[in-house]
Amino acid sequence: MKNKKQLKIGELFSGPGGLALGAYLAAKKTQLFDYEHAWAVDNHEHTCETYIRNIKGATPDSVFCEDIRTFNMKNLRNASDKIDGFAFGFPCNDFSVVGEQKGMQGDFGPLYTYGLKVLRMFEPDFFVAENVSGLTSANQGEALKKILKDLEQAGPKYVLTPYLYKFEEYGVPQARHRLIIVGFKKSLGIKFKPPKQTHLKKFVSAKDAIEKTPIKKDAYNNEKTVQSDLVVKRLSYILPGQNAWNAAIPKAYQLNVKGAKLSQIYKRLEAEKPSYTITGSGGGGTHVYHWSENRALTNRERARLQTFPDNFEFMGSKESIRRQIGMAVPPDGAKVIFEAIFKSLHGIEYDHIKDDDIYIPGMKRK
């Protein structure tokens, strides 16, 4: 791969395009490859529309809006006879630390196996698999062990490097921790090294992300949420970093909730720190709240915390857009990883994490 070439990448569970945009930006920065979209599959209509609207080369013929469990995977061959790379953020519902954590026993846990089918069909040089940090402990750690073993043995066999990335350490203005598994075809003789953190000493704050470059009045997806008088009053008693449960709120404005009390309910951001994790679903009080104004963030503000550029237009209803933003991989985080992948393919050295520090919490070091 000494000469610059087109690098075709296919995706399952593509979301609105966070991984794809990250790969495109990495190719543009490193100038080692030209990014080429091959195909993408996702089961959410508005998400597919967003992907087609924003990702270079994506068309209604190359983006399949279908449930992978009933999708005819032969259609992928029709879209592209080969791919060089493969990315899949297999659904995380059953591995998330928020919820029941059903793991492999849930409806979503086994969906990673469709990624195995792609690896057998196309035998790409590399793949990137993304999931929540909760995967490391699902089913007492047995789920991750099985997934790693299956990925390692898939198709031509792969050399894996799983690593728990804390994206705020890479310049993303959000404490978002995700397990990323990078695999290289064994025959290539490449052992991937996670790129070294770039922002350990100075995180990007929520305020800088949202305000350093003002959002234009006519920016996409920037409609404000209308807050009720009750919510405005409740927020007025919540300080930055506090939530509905630990703030000194008069009884008249308190929530009457029994059972589990999620820490993100009506939680305000802290201006000088990265945001807490942006989520894609939830009822009242889960929309992420401004540090000084008594309101929820707009979707565009959430998108900035996820590092989507302002010219990235999300399609669909307000709640659908919120879902897409919350479920996406931050493009700037994906970009750092793809830069390291592209350099690895070319045998180019880069700053990386030491071997002794490449391990997954809860698992034995190799």
PDB file of C-alpha atoms in Angstrom, residues 77 128 155 177 205 294 308 352:
ATOM      1  CA  ARG A  77     -22.105  -7.885  -2.808  1.00  0.00           C
ATOM      2  CA  VAL A 128     -13.407  -1.430  13.763  1.00  0.00           C
ATOM      3  CA  GLY A 155     -12.859 -15.301   7.998  1.00  0.00           C
ATOM      4  CA  HIS A 177     -16.221   5.857  27.314  1.00  0.00           C
ATOM      5  CA  SER A 205     -14.940  22.035  28.030  1.00  0.00           C
ATOM      6  CA  ASN A 294     -32.719  27.281  32.681  1.00  0.00           C
ATOM      7  CA  PHE A 308     -20.416  16.834  14.577  1.00  0.00           C
ATOM      8  CA  HIS A 352       0.707   5.203  20.930  1.00  0.00           C
TER       9      HIS A 352
END
